[in-house]
Amino acid sequence: MIQFAYLFGANDVIADGVTFSDYARRGFFELVAVSCLTLGLMLVLDKLTLRQSTAQHSIFRVQSVLLVLLTLVMLASAWQRMSLYELAYGFTHLRLFTHIFMVCLGALLVFGLLSVFRVRQHIFSFGILLVIIGYAVSLNILNIDNYIASHNIERYQAGEDLDMCYLSTLS
């Protein structure tokens, strides 16, 4: 419920005196903590619990899906927080890396569910490998400095401030 309030009531939270950086940072670290707990809990319980009937398997899978869906709500909330932060202050390397990381985290949650559903043996390990490769490839394919500069210049043309000192550090 708290994450839904943050997701849909961000302007109210910002108006209450919380800075954009605190708002975004808190959302991101909450997301990482809960995602690690979700993945760990789901995968450990999948290995340790004894489910003898089809009904028990179904109940466990439904609960796993619900757990991942609620975590994805947190992911959407953290994405929204970072987007608001970028709208207010522009793009930086760290903010862009954070967005890419959130996409990878969402993919890991999906691979965790695929593991619970036994889609394929070692699917979670394969998913971790794909996510790591995807993260590295996306950072190499995306010209990060150009992306940051072009989006910050677009913001400037729309009437926002431009951090020339930061832009001068880009390649």
CSV table of N, CA and C in Angstrom, one decimal:
chain,number,residue,atom,x,y,z
A,1,MET,N,0.8,-1.2,0.0
A,1,MET,CA,0.0,0.0,0.0
A,1,MET,C,0.9,1.3,0.0
A,2,ILE,N,2.0,1.2,0.8
A,2,ILE,CA,2.9,2.3,0.8
A,2,ILE,C,3.5,2.6,-0.6
A,3,GLN,N,3.9,1.5,-1.3
A,3,GLN,CA,4.5,1.7,-2.6
A,3,GLN,C,3.5,2.3,-3.6
A,4,PHE,N,2.2,1.9,-3.5
A,4,PHE,CA,1.2,2.4,-4.4
A,4,PHE,C,1.0,3.9,-4.1
A,5,ALA,N,1.1,4.3,-2.8
A,5,ALA,CA,1.0,5.7,-2.5
A,5,ALA,C,2.1,6.5,-3.1
A,6,TYR,N,3.3,5.9,-3.0
A,6,TYR,CA,4.5,6.6,-3.6
A,6,TYR,C,4.4,6.6,-5.1
A,7,LEU,N,3.9,5.5,-5.7
A,7,LEU,CA,3.8,5.4,-7.1
A,7,LEU,C,2.9,6.4,-7.7
A,8,PHE,N,1.7,6.6,-7.1
A,8,PHE,CA,0.7,7.4,-7.6
A,8,PHE,C,0.5,8.8,-6.9
A,9,GLY,N,1.2,8.9,-5.8
A,9,GLY,CA,1.1,10.2,-5.1
A,9,GLY,C,2.5,10.9,-4.9
A,10,ALA,N,3.3,10.8,-5.9
A,10,ALA,CA,4.7,11.3,-5.7
A,10,ALA,C,4.7,12.8,-5.5
A,11,ASN,N,3.8,13.5,-6.1
A,11,ASN,CA,3.8,15.0,-5.9
A,11,ASN,C,3.5,15.4,-4.5
A,12,ASP,N,2.6,14.6,-3.8
A,12,ASP,CA,2.3,14.9,-2.4
A,12,ASP,C,3.5,14.6,-1.5
A,13,VAL,N,4.3,13.6,-1.8
A,13,VAL,CA,5.5,13.3,-1.0
A,13,VAL,C,6.5,14.3,-1.2
A,14,ILE,N,6.7,14.7,-2.4
A,14,ILE,CA,7.7,15.8,-2.7
A,14,ILE,C,7.3,17.1,-2.1
A,15,ALA,N,6.0,17.4,-2.1
A,15,ALA,CA,5.5,18.6,-1.5
A,15,ALA,C,5.7,18.6,0.0
A,16,ASP,N,5.8,17.5,0.7
A,16,ASP,CA,6.0,17.4,2.1
A,16,ASP,C,7.4,17.7,2.6
A,17,GLY,N,8.2,18.2,1.7
A,17,GLY,CA,9.6,18.6,2.1
A,17,GLY,C,10.6,17.5,1.9
A,18,VAL,N,10.3,16.4,1.3
A,18,VAL,CA,11.3,15.4,1.0
A,18,VAL,C,12.0,15.8,-0.3
A,19,THR,N,13.3,15.8,-0.4
A,19,THR,CA,14.0,16.2,-1.6
A,19,THR,C,13.9,15.1,-2.6
A,20,PHE,N,14.1,15.4,-3.9
A,20,PHE,CA,14.1,14.5,-5.0
A,20,PHE,C,15.1,13.4,-4.8
A,21,SER,N,16.3,13.8,-4.4
A,21,SER,CA,17.4,12.8,-4.2
A,21,SER,C,17.0,11.8,-3.1
A,22,ASP,N,16.5,12.3,-2.0
A,22,ASP,CA,16.1,11.4,-0.9
A,22,ASP,C,15.0,10.4,-1.4
A,23,TYR,N,14.0,11.0,-2.1
A,23,TYR,CA,12.9,10.3,-2.6
A,23,TYR,C,13.3,9.1,-3.5
A,24,ALA,N,14.2,9.5,-4.5
A,24,ALA,CA,14.7,8.5,-5.4
A,24,ALA,C,15.6,7.5,-4.8
A,25,ARG,N,16.5,7.9,-4.0
A,25,ARG,CA,17.5,7.0,-3.4
A,25,ARG,C,16.8,6.0,-2.4
A,26,ARG,N,15.9,6.5,-1.6
A,26,ARG,CA,15.2,5.6,-0.7
A,26,ARG,C,14.4,4.5,-1.5
A,27,GLY,N,13.8,4.9,-2.6
A,27,GLY,CA,13.0,4.0,-3.4
A,27,GLY,C,13.9,2.9,-4.0
A,28,PHE,N,15.1,3.3,-4.5
A,28,PHE,CA,16.0,2.4,-5.1
A,28,PHE,C,16.5,1.4,-4.1
A,29,PHE,N,17.0,1.8,-2.9
A,29,PHE,CA,17.5,0.9,-2.0
A,29,PHE,C,16.5,0.0,-1.4
A,30,GLU,N,15.2,0.5,-1.2
A,30,GLU,CA,14.1,-0.4,-0.8
A,30,GLU,C,13.9,-1.4,-1.9
A,31,LEU,N,14.0,-1.1,-3.1
A,31,LEU,CA,13.8,-2.0,-4.2
A,31,LEU,C,14.8,-3.1,-4.2
A,32,VAL,N,16.1,-2.7,-4.0
A,32,VAL,CA,17.2,-3.7,-4.1
A,32,VAL,C,17.0,-4.7,-2.9
A,33,ALA,N,16.7,-4.1,-1.7
A,33,ALA,CA,16.6,-5.0,-0.5
A,33,ALA,C,15.4,-6.0,-0.7
A,34,VAL,N,14.3,-5.5,-1.1
A,34,VAL,CA,13.1,-6.3,-1.2
A,34,VAL,C,13.3,-7.3,-2.3
A,35,SER,N,13.9,-6.9,-3.4
A,35,SER,CA,14.1,-7.9,-4.5
A,35,SER,C,15.0,-9.0,-4.1
A,36,CYS,N,16.1,-8.7,-3.4
A,36,CYS,CA,17.0,-9.7,-2.9
A,36,CYS,C,16.3,-10.7,-2.0
A,37,LEU,N,15.5,-10.1,-1.1
A,37,LEU,CA,14.7,-10.9,-0.2
A,37,LEU,C,13.7,-11.8,-0.9
A,38,THR,N,13.0,-11.2,-1.9
A,38,THR,CA,12.0,-11.9,-2.6
A,38,THR,C,12.6,-13.1,-3.4
A,39,LEU,N,13.7,-12.8,-4.1
A,39,LEU,CA,14.4,-13.9,-4.9
A,39,LEU,C,14.9,-15.0,-4.0
A,40,GLY,N,15.6,-14.5,-2.9
A,40,GLY,CA,16.1,-15.5,-2.0
A,40,GLY,C,15.1,-16.4,-1.3
A,41,LEU,N,14.0,-15.7,-0.8
A,41,LEU,CA,13.0,-16.4,-0.1
A,41,LEU,C,12.3,-17.4,-1.1
A,42,MET,N,12.0,-16.9,-2.3
A,42,MET,CA,11.3,-17.8,-3.3
A,42,MET,C,12.1,-19.0,-3.7
A,43,LEU,N,13.4,-18.8,-4.0
A,43,LEU,CA,14.2,-19.9,-4.4
A,43,LEU,C,14.6,-20.8,-3.3
A,44,VAL,N,14.8,-20.3,-2.1
A,44,VAL,CA,15.2,-21.2,-1.0
A,44,VAL,C,13.9,-22.0,-0.6
A,45,LEU,N,12.8,-21.4,-0.5
A,45,LEU,CA,11.6,-22.1,-0.1
A,45,LEU,C,11.2,-23.1,-1.2
A,46,ASP,N,11.5,-22.8,-2.5
A,46,ASP,CA,11.3,-23.8,-3.5
A,46,ASP,C,12.1,-25.0,-3.4
A,47,LYS,N,13.3,-24.9,-2.9
A,47,LYS,CA,14.2,-26.0,-2.7
A,47,LYS,C,13.9,-26.8,-1.4
A,48,LEU,N,13.5,-26.0,-0.3
A,48,LEU,CA,13.4,-26.7,1.0
A,48,LEU,C,12.0,-27.2,1.4
A,49,THR,N,11.0,-26.7,0.8
A,49,THR,CA,9.7,-27.1,1.2
A,49,THR,C,9.3,-28.4,0.4
A,50,LEU,N,8.5,-29.2,1.1
A,50,LEU,CA,8.0,-30.5,0.6
A,50,LEU,C,6.6,-30.2,0.1
A,51,ARG,N,6.4,-30.3,-1.2
A,51,ARG,CA,5.0,-30.2,-1.7
A,51,ARG,C,4.7,-31.5,-2.4
A,52,GLN,N,3.7,-32.2,-1.8
A,52,GLN,CA,3.4,-33.5,-2.3
A,52,GLN,C,2.3,-33.6,-3.3
A,53,SER,N,1.3,-32.7,-3.2
A,53,SER,CA,0.2,-32.8,-4.1
A,53,SER,C,0.2,-31.6,-5.1
A,54,THR,N,-0.6,-31.8,-6.1
A,54,THR,CA,-0.7,-30.8,-7.2
A,54,THR,C,-1.2,-29.5,-6.6
A,55,ALA,N,-2.1,-29.6,-5.6
A,55,ALA,CA,-2.7,-28.4,-5.0
A,55,ALA,C,-1.6,-27.6,-4.2
A,56,GLN,N,-0.7,-28.3,-3.6
A,56,GLN,CA,0.4,-27.6,-2.8
A,56,GLN,C,1.3,-26.9,-3.8
A,57,HIS,N,1.6,-27.6,-4.9
A,57,HIS,CA,2.5,-27.0,-6.0
A,57,HIS,C,1.8,-25.7,-6.5
A,58,SER,N,0.5,-25.8,-6.8
A,58,SER,CA,-0.2,-24.7,-7.3
A,58,SER,C,-0.3,-23.5,-6.3
A,59,ILE,N,-0.5,-23.8,-5.0
A,59,ILE,CA,-0.6,-22.7,-4.0
A,59,ILE,C,0.8,-22.0,-3.9
A,60,PHE,N,1.9,-22.8,-3.9
A,60,PHE,CA,3.2,-22.2,-3.8
A,60,PHE,C,3.5,-21.3,-5.0
A,61,ARG,N,3.1,-21.8,-6.2
A,61,ARG,CA,3.4,-21.0,-7.4
A,61,ARG,C,2.5,-19.8,-7.5
A,62,VAL,N,1.3,-19.8,-7.0
A,62,VAL,CA,0.4,-18.6,-7.0
A,62,VAL,C,1.0,-17.6,-6.0
A,63,GLN,N,1.5,-18.1,-4.8
A,63,GLN,CA,2.0,-17.2,-3.9
A,63,GLN,C,3.4,-16.6,-4.4
A,64,SER,N,4.1,-17.4,-5.1
A,64,SER,CA,5.4,-16.8,-5.7
A,64,SER,C,5.1,-15.8,-6.7
A,65,VAL,N,4.1,-16.0,-7.5
A,65,VAL,CA,3.7,-15.0,-8.6
A,65,VAL,C,3.2,-13.7,-7.9
A,66,LEU,N,2.4,-13.8,-6.8
A,66,LEU,CA,1.9,-12.7,-6.1
A,66,LEU,C,3.1,-11.9,-5.5
A,67,LEU,N,4.1,-12.6,-4.9
A,67,LEU,CA,5.2,-12.0,-4.3
A,67,LEU,C,6.0,-11.2,-5.3
A,68,VAL,N,6.2,-11.8,-6.5
A,68,VAL,CA,7.0,-11.2,-7.6
A,68,VAL,C,6.2,-10.0,-8.1
A,69,LEU,N,4.9,-10.1,-8.3
A,69,LEU,CA,4.1,-9.0,-8.7
A,69,LEU,C,4.1,-7.8,-7.8
A,70,LEU,N,4.1,-8.1,-6.5
A,70,LEU,CA,4.2,-7.0,-5.5
A,70,LEU,C,5.6,-6.3,-5.6
A,71,THR,N,6.6,-7.1,-5.8
A,71,THR,CA,7.9,-6.6,-6.0
A,71,THR,C,8.0,-5.8,-7.2
A,72,LEU,N,7.4,-6.2,-8.3
A,72,LEU,CA,7.4,-5.4,-9.5
A,72,LEU,C,6.7,-4.1,-9.3
A,73,VAL,N,5.7,-4.0,-8.4
A,73,VAL,CA,5.1,-2.7,-8.1
A,73,VAL,C,6.1,-1.8,-7.5
A,74,MET,N,7.0,-2.4,-6.6
A,74,MET,CA,8.1,-1.6,-6.0
A,74,MET,C,9.0,-1.1,-7.1
A,75,LEU,N,9.3,-2.0,-8.1
A,75,LEU,CA,10.2,-1.7,-9.2
A,75,LEU,C,9.6,-0.5,-10.0
A,76,ALA,N,8.3,-0.5,-10.2
A,76,ALA,CA,7.6,0.6,-10.9
A,76,ALA,C,7.7,1.8,-10.1
A,77,SER,N,7.6,1.7,-8.8
A,77,SER,CA,7.7,2.9,-7.9
A,77,SER,C,9.1,3.5,-8.0
A,78,ALA,N,10.1,2.6,-7.9
A,78,ALA,CA,11.5,3.1,-7.9
A,78,ALA,C,11.8,3.7,-9.3
A,79,TRP,N,11.3,3.1,-10.4
A,79,TRP,CA,11.4,3.7,-11.7
A,79,TRP,C,10.8,5.1,-11.8
A,80,GLN,N,9.6,5.2,-11.2
A,80,GLN,CA,9.0,6.5,-11.2
A,80,GLN,C,9.7,7.5,-10.4
A,81,ARG,N,10.3,7.1,-9.3
A,81,ARG,CA,11.1,8.0,-8.5
A,81,ARG,C,12.3,8.5,-9.2
A,82,MET,N,13.0,7.6,-9.9
A,82,MET,CA,14.2,8.0,-10.6
A,82,MET,C,13.8,8.9,-11.8
A,83,SER,N,12.7,8.6,-12.5
A,83,SER,CA,12.3,9.4,-13.6
A,83,SER,C,12.0,10.9,-13.1
A,84,LEU,N,11.3,11.0,-12.0
A,84,LEU,CA,11.0,12.3,-11.4
A,84,LEU,C,12.3,13.0,-11.1
A,85,TYR,N,13.3,12.3,-10.5
A,85,TYR,CA,14.6,12.9,-10.2
A,85,TYR,C,15.3,13.4,-11.5
A,86,GLU,N,15.2,12.6,-12.5
A,86,GLU,CA,15.8,13.0,-13.8
A,86,GLU,C,15.1,14.2,-14.4
A,87,LEU,N,13.8,14.2,-14.3
A,87,LEU,CA,13.1,15.4,-14.8
A,87,LEU,C,13.4,16.7,-14.1
A,88,ALA,N,13.7,16.5,-12.8
A,88,ALA,CA,14.0,17.7,-12.0
A,88,ALA,C,15.5,18.2,-12.2
A,89,TYR,N,16.4,17.2,-12.3
A,89,TYR,CA,17.8,17.6,-12.3
A,89,TYR,C,18.6,17.1,-13.5
A,90,GLY,N,18.0,16.3,-14.4
A,90,GLY,CA,18.8,15.9,-15.5
A,90,GLY,C,19.4,14.5,-15.3
A,91,PHE,N,20.0,14.0,-16.4
A,91,PHE,CA,20.6,12.7,-16.4
A,91,PHE,C,22.1,12.7,-16.0
A,92,THR,N,22.5,11.7,-15.3
A,92,THR,CA,23.9,11.5,-15.0
A,92,THR,C,24.2,10.0,-15.3
A,93,HIS,N,25.5,9.6,-15.2
A,93,HIS,CA,25.8,8.2,-15.4
A,93,HIS,C,25.1,7.4,-14.3
A,94,LEU,N,25.2,7.7,-13.1
A,94,LEU,CA,24.6,6.9,-12.0
A,94,LEU,C,23.1,6.7,-12.2
A,95,ARG,N,22.4,7.8,-12.6
A,95,ARG,CA,20.9,7.7,-12.8
A,95,ARG,C,20.6,6.8,-14.0
A,96,LEU,N,21.4,6.9,-15.0
A,96,LEU,CA,21.2,6.0,-16.2
A,96,LEU,C,21.5,4.6,-15.9
A,97,PHE,N,22.6,4.3,-15.2
A,97,PHE,CA,23.0,3.0,-14.7
A,97,PHE,C,21.9,2.4,-13.9
A,98,THR,N,21.3,3.2,-13.0
A,98,THR,CA,20.2,2.7,-12.1
A,98,THR,C,19.0,2.3,-12.9
A,99,HIS,N,18.6,3.0,-14.0
A,99,HIS,CA,17.5,2.6,-14.8
A,99,HIS,C,17.8,1.2,-15.5
A,100,ILE,N,19.0,1.1,-16.0
A,100,ILE,CA,19.3,-0.2,-16.7
A,100,ILE,C,19.3,-1.3,-15.6
A,101,PHE,N,19.9,-1.0,-14.4
A,101,PHE,CA,19.9,-2.0,-13.4
A,101,PHE,C,18.5,-2.5,-13.0
A,102,MET,N,17.5,-1.6,-13.0
A,102,MET,CA,16.2,-1.9,-12.6
A,102,MET,C,15.5,-2.8,-13.7
A,103,VAL,N,15.8,-2.6,-14.9
A,103,VAL,CA,15.4,-3.5,-16.0
A,103,VAL,C,15.9,-4.9,-15.7
A,104,CYS,N,17.2,-5.0,-15.4
A,104,CYS,CA,17.9,-6.3,-15.2
A,104,CYS,C,17.3,-7.0,-13.9
A,105,LEU,N,17.0,-6.2,-12.9
A,105,LEU,CA,16.4,-6.7,-11.7
A,105,LEU,C,15.0,-7.3,-12.0
A,106,GLY,N,14.2,-6.6,-12.8
A,106,GLY,CA,12.9,-7.2,-13.3
A,106,GLY,C,13.1,-8.5,-14.0
A,107,ALA,N,14.1,-8.5,-14.9
A,107,ALA,CA,14.3,-9.8,-15.6
A,107,ALA,C,14.7,-10.9,-14.7
A,108,LEU,N,15.5,-10.6,-13.7
A,108,LEU,CA,15.9,-11.6,-12.7
A,108,LEU,C,14.7,-12.2,-11.9
A,109,LEU,N,13.8,-11.3,-11.6
A,109,LEU,CA,12.5,-11.7,-10.9
A,109,LEU,C,11.7,-12.7,-11.8
A,110,VAL,N,11.7,-12.4,-13.1
A,110,VAL,CA,11.0,-13.2,-14.0
A,110,VAL,C,11.7,-14.6,-14.1
A,111,PHE,N,13.0,-14.6,-14.2
A,111,PHE,CA,13.7,-15.8,-14.3
A,111,PHE,C,13.5,-16.6,-13.0
A,112,GLY,N,13.4,-16.0,-11.9
A,112,GLY,CA,13.1,-16.6,-10.6
A,112,GLY,C,11.8,-17.4,-10.7
A,113,LEU,N,10.8,-16.7,-11.2
A,113,LEU,CA,9.5,-17.3,-11.4
A,113,LEU,C,9.6,-18.5,-12.3
A,114,LEU,N,10.3,-18.4,-13.4
A,114,LEU,CA,10.4,-19.5,-14.4
A,114,LEU,C,11.1,-20.7,-13.7
A,115,SER,N,12.0,-20.4,-12.8
A,115,SER,CA,12.6,-21.5,-12.0
A,115,SER,C,11.6,-22.2,-11.1
A,116,VAL,N,10.8,-21.4,-10.5
A,116,VAL,CA,9.7,-22.0,-9.6
A,116,VAL,C,8.8,-22.9,-10.5
A,117,PHE,N,8.5,-22.4,-11.7
A,117,PHE,CA,7.6,-23.2,-12.5
A,117,PHE,C,8.2,-24.3,-13.3
A,118,ARG,N,9.5,-24.5,-13.0
A,118,ARG,CA,10.3,-25.6,-13.6
A,118,ARG,C,10.2,-25.6,-15.1
A,119,VAL,N,10.3,-24.4,-15.7
A,119,VAL,CA,10.3,-24.3,-17.2
A,119,VAL,C,11.4,-25.0,-17.8
A,120,ARG,N,12.6,-24.9,-17.2
A,120,ARG,CA,13.8,-25.6,-17.7
A,120,ARG,C,14.8,-25.8,-16.6
A,121,GLN,N,15.5,-26.8,-16.6
A,121,GLN,CA,16.5,-27.0,-15.6
A,121,GLN,C,17.6,-25.9,-15.6
A,122,HIS,N,18.0,-25.4,-14.5
A,122,HIS,CA,19.0,-24.3,-14.4
A,122,HIS,C,18.6,-23.0,-15.1
A,123,ILE,N,17.3,-22.8,-15.2
A,123,ILE,CA,16.8,-21.6,-15.9
A,123,ILE,C,17.3,-20.3,-15.2
A,124,PHE,N,17.3,-20.4,-13.8
A,124,PHE,CA,17.7,-19.2,-13.1
A,124,PHE,C,19.2,-18.9,-13.3
A,125,SER,N,20.0,-19.9,-13.3
A,125,SER,CA,21.4,-19.7,-13.6
A,125,SER,C,21.6,-19.1,-15.0
A,126,PHE,N,20.9,-19.6,-15.9
A,126,PHE,CA,20.9,-19.1,-17.3
A,126,PHE,C,20.5,-17.7,-17.3
A,127,GLY,N,19.4,-17.4,-16.5
A,127,GLY,CA,18.9,-16.0,-16.5
A,127,GLY,C,19.9,-15.0,-15.9
A,128,ILE,N,20.6,-15.4,-14.8
A,128,ILE,CA,21.7,-14.6,-14.2
A,128,ILE,C,22.7,-14.3,-15.3
A,129,LEU,N,23.2,-15.3,-16.0
A,129,LEU,CA,24.2,-15.1,-17.1
A,129,LEU,C,23.6,-14.1,-18.1
A,130,LEU,N,22.4,-14.3,-18.6
A,130,LEU,CA,21.8,-13.4,-19.6
A,130,LEU,C,21.7,-12.0,-19.1
A,131,VAL,N,21.3,-11.8,-17.9
A,131,VAL,CA,21.2,-10.5,-17.3
A,131,VAL,C,22.5,-9.8,-17.2
A,132,ILE,N,23.6,-10.5,-16.7
A,132,ILE,CA,24.9,-9.9,-16.6
A,132,ILE,C,25.4,-9.5,-18.0
A,133,ILE,N,25.3,-10.4,-19.0
A,133,ILE,CA,25.7,-10.1,-20.3
A,133,ILE,C,24.9,-9.0,-20.9
A,134,GLY,N,23.6,-9.0,-20.7
A,134,GLY,CA,22.7,-7.9,-21.2
A,134,GLY,C,23.1,-6.6,-20.6
A,135,TYR,N,23.4,-6.5,-19.3
A,135,TYR,CA,23.8,-5.3,-18.7
A,135,TYR,C,25.0,-4.7,-19.3
A,136,ALA,N,26.0,-5.6,-19.4
A,136,ALA,CA,27.3,-5.2,-20.0
A,136,ALA,C,27.2,-4.7,-21.5
A,137,VAL,N,26.4,-5.5,-22.2
A,137,VAL,CA,26.2,-5.2,-23.6
A,137,VAL,C,25.4,-3.9,-23.8
A,138,SER,N,24.4,-3.7,-23.0
A,138,SER,CA,23.6,-2.4,-23.1
A,138,SER,C,24.4,-1.2,-22.7
A,139,LEU,N,25.3,-1.3,-21.8
A,139,LEU,CA,26.2,-0.2,-21.4
A,139,LEU,C,27.2,0.1,-22.6
A,140,ASN,N,27.6,-1.0,-23.3
A,140,ASN,CA,28.6,-0.8,-24.4
A,140,ASN,C,27.9,-0.3,-25.7
A,141,ILE,N,26.7,-0.8,-25.9
A,141,ILE,CA,26.0,-0.4,-27.2
A,141,ILE,C,25.5,1.0,-27.0
A,142,LEU,N,24.9,1.3,-25.9
A,142,LEU,CA,24.3,2.7,-25.7
A,142,LEU,C,25.5,3.6,-25.4
A,143,ASN,N,25.6,4.6,-26.3
A,143,ASN,CA,26.6,5.7,-26.1
A,143,ASN,C,26.1,6.5,-24.9
A,144,ILE,N,26.6,6.2,-23.7
A,144,ILE,CA,26.0,6.8,-22.5
A,144,ILE,C,26.3,8.3,-22.4
A,145,ASP,N,27.5,8.7,-22.8
A,145,ASP,CA,27.7,10.2,-22.7
A,145,ASP,C,26.9,10.9,-23.7
A,146,ASN,N,26.7,10.4,-24.9
A,146,ASN,CA,25.9,11.1,-25.9
A,146,ASN,C,24.4,11.1,-25.4
A,147,TYR,N,23.9,10.0,-24.9
A,147,TYR,CA,22.6,9.9,-24.4
A,147,TYR,C,22.3,11.0,-23.3
A,148,ILE,N,23.3,11.1,-22.3
A,148,ILE,CA,23.1,12.0,-21.2
A,148,ILE,C,23.2,13.4,-21.8
A,149,ALA,N,24.1,13.7,-22.6
A,149,ALA,CA,24.3,15.1,-23.1
A,149,ALA,C,23.0,15.5,-23.9
A,150,SER,N,22.6,14.6,-24.8
A,150,SER,CA,21.4,15.0,-25.7
A,150,SER,C,20.2,15.2,-24.8
A,151,HIS,N,19.9,14.3,-23.8
A,151,HIS,CA,18.7,14.5,-23.0
A,151,HIS,C,18.8,15.7,-22.1
A,152,ASN,N,20.0,16.0,-21.6
A,152,ASN,CA,20.1,17.2,-20.8
A,152,ASN,C,20.0,18.5,-21.6
A,153,ILE,N,20.5,18.4,-22.9
A,153,ILE,CA,20.3,19.6,-23.7
A,153,ILE,C,18.8,19.8,-24.1
A,154,GLU,N,18.1,18.7,-24.3
A,154,GLU,CA,16.7,18.7,-24.6
A,154,GLU,C,16.0,19.4,-23.4
A,155,ARG,N,16.4,19.0,-22.2
A,155,ARG,CA,15.8,19.6,-21.0
A,155,ARG,C,16.0,21.1,-21.0
A,156,TYR,N,17.3,21.5,-21.4
A,156,TYR,CA,17.6,22.9,-21.4
A,156,TYR,C,16.8,23.7,-22.4
A,157,GLN,N,16.6,23.1,-23.5
A,157,GLN,CA,15.8,23.7,-24.6
A,157,GLN,C,14.3,23.8,-24.1
A,158,ALA,N,13.9,23.0,-23.2
A,158,ALA,CA,12.5,23.0,-22.7
A,158,ALA,C,12.4,24.0,-21.5
A,159,GLY,N,13.5,24.7,-21.2
A,159,GLY,CA,13.5,25.7,-20.2
A,159,GLY,C,14.1,25.3,-18.8
A,160,GLU,N,14.6,24.1,-18.7
A,160,GLU,CA,15.3,23.7,-17.5
A,160,GLU,C,16.7,24.1,-17.4
A,161,ASP,N,17.3,24.0,-16.2
A,161,ASP,CA,18.7,24.3,-16.0
A,161,ASP,C,19.6,23.3,-16.7
A,162,LEU,N,20.8,23.8,-17.1
A,162,LEU,CA,21.8,22.9,-17.7
A,162,LEU,C,23.1,23.0,-16.9
A,163,ASP,N,23.6,21.8,-16.5
A,163,ASP,CA,24.8,21.7,-15.7
A,163,ASP,C,26.0,21.6,-16.6
A,164,MET,N,26.6,22.8,-17.0
A,164,MET,CA,27.7,22.8,-17.9
A,164,MET,C,28.9,22.1,-17.4
A,165,CYS,N,29.1,22.2,-16.1
A,165,CYS,CA,30.3,21.6,-15.5
A,165,CYS,C,30.2,20.1,-15.6
A,166,TYR,N,29.0,19.5,-15.4
A,166,TYR,CA,28.9,18.0,-15.6
A,166,TYR,C,29.0,17.7,-17.1
A,167,LEU,N,28.4,18.5,-18.0
A,167,LEU,CA,28.5,18.2,-19.4
A,167,LEU,C,30.0,18.2,-19.9
A,168,SER,N,30.8,19.1,-19.3
A,168,SER,CA,32.2,19.2,-19.7
A,168,SER,C,33.0,18.0,-19.3
A,169,THR,N,32.5,17.1,-18.4
A,169,THR,CA,33.2,15.9,-18.0
A,169,THR,C,32.9,14.8,-18.9
A,170,LEU,N,31.9,14.9,-19.8
A,170,LEU,CA,31.5,13.8,-20.6
A,170,LEU,C,32.5,13.7,-21.8
A,171,SER,N,32.6,12.5,-22.4
A,171,SER,CA,33.5,12.4,-23.5
A,171,SER,C,32.9,12.9,-24.8
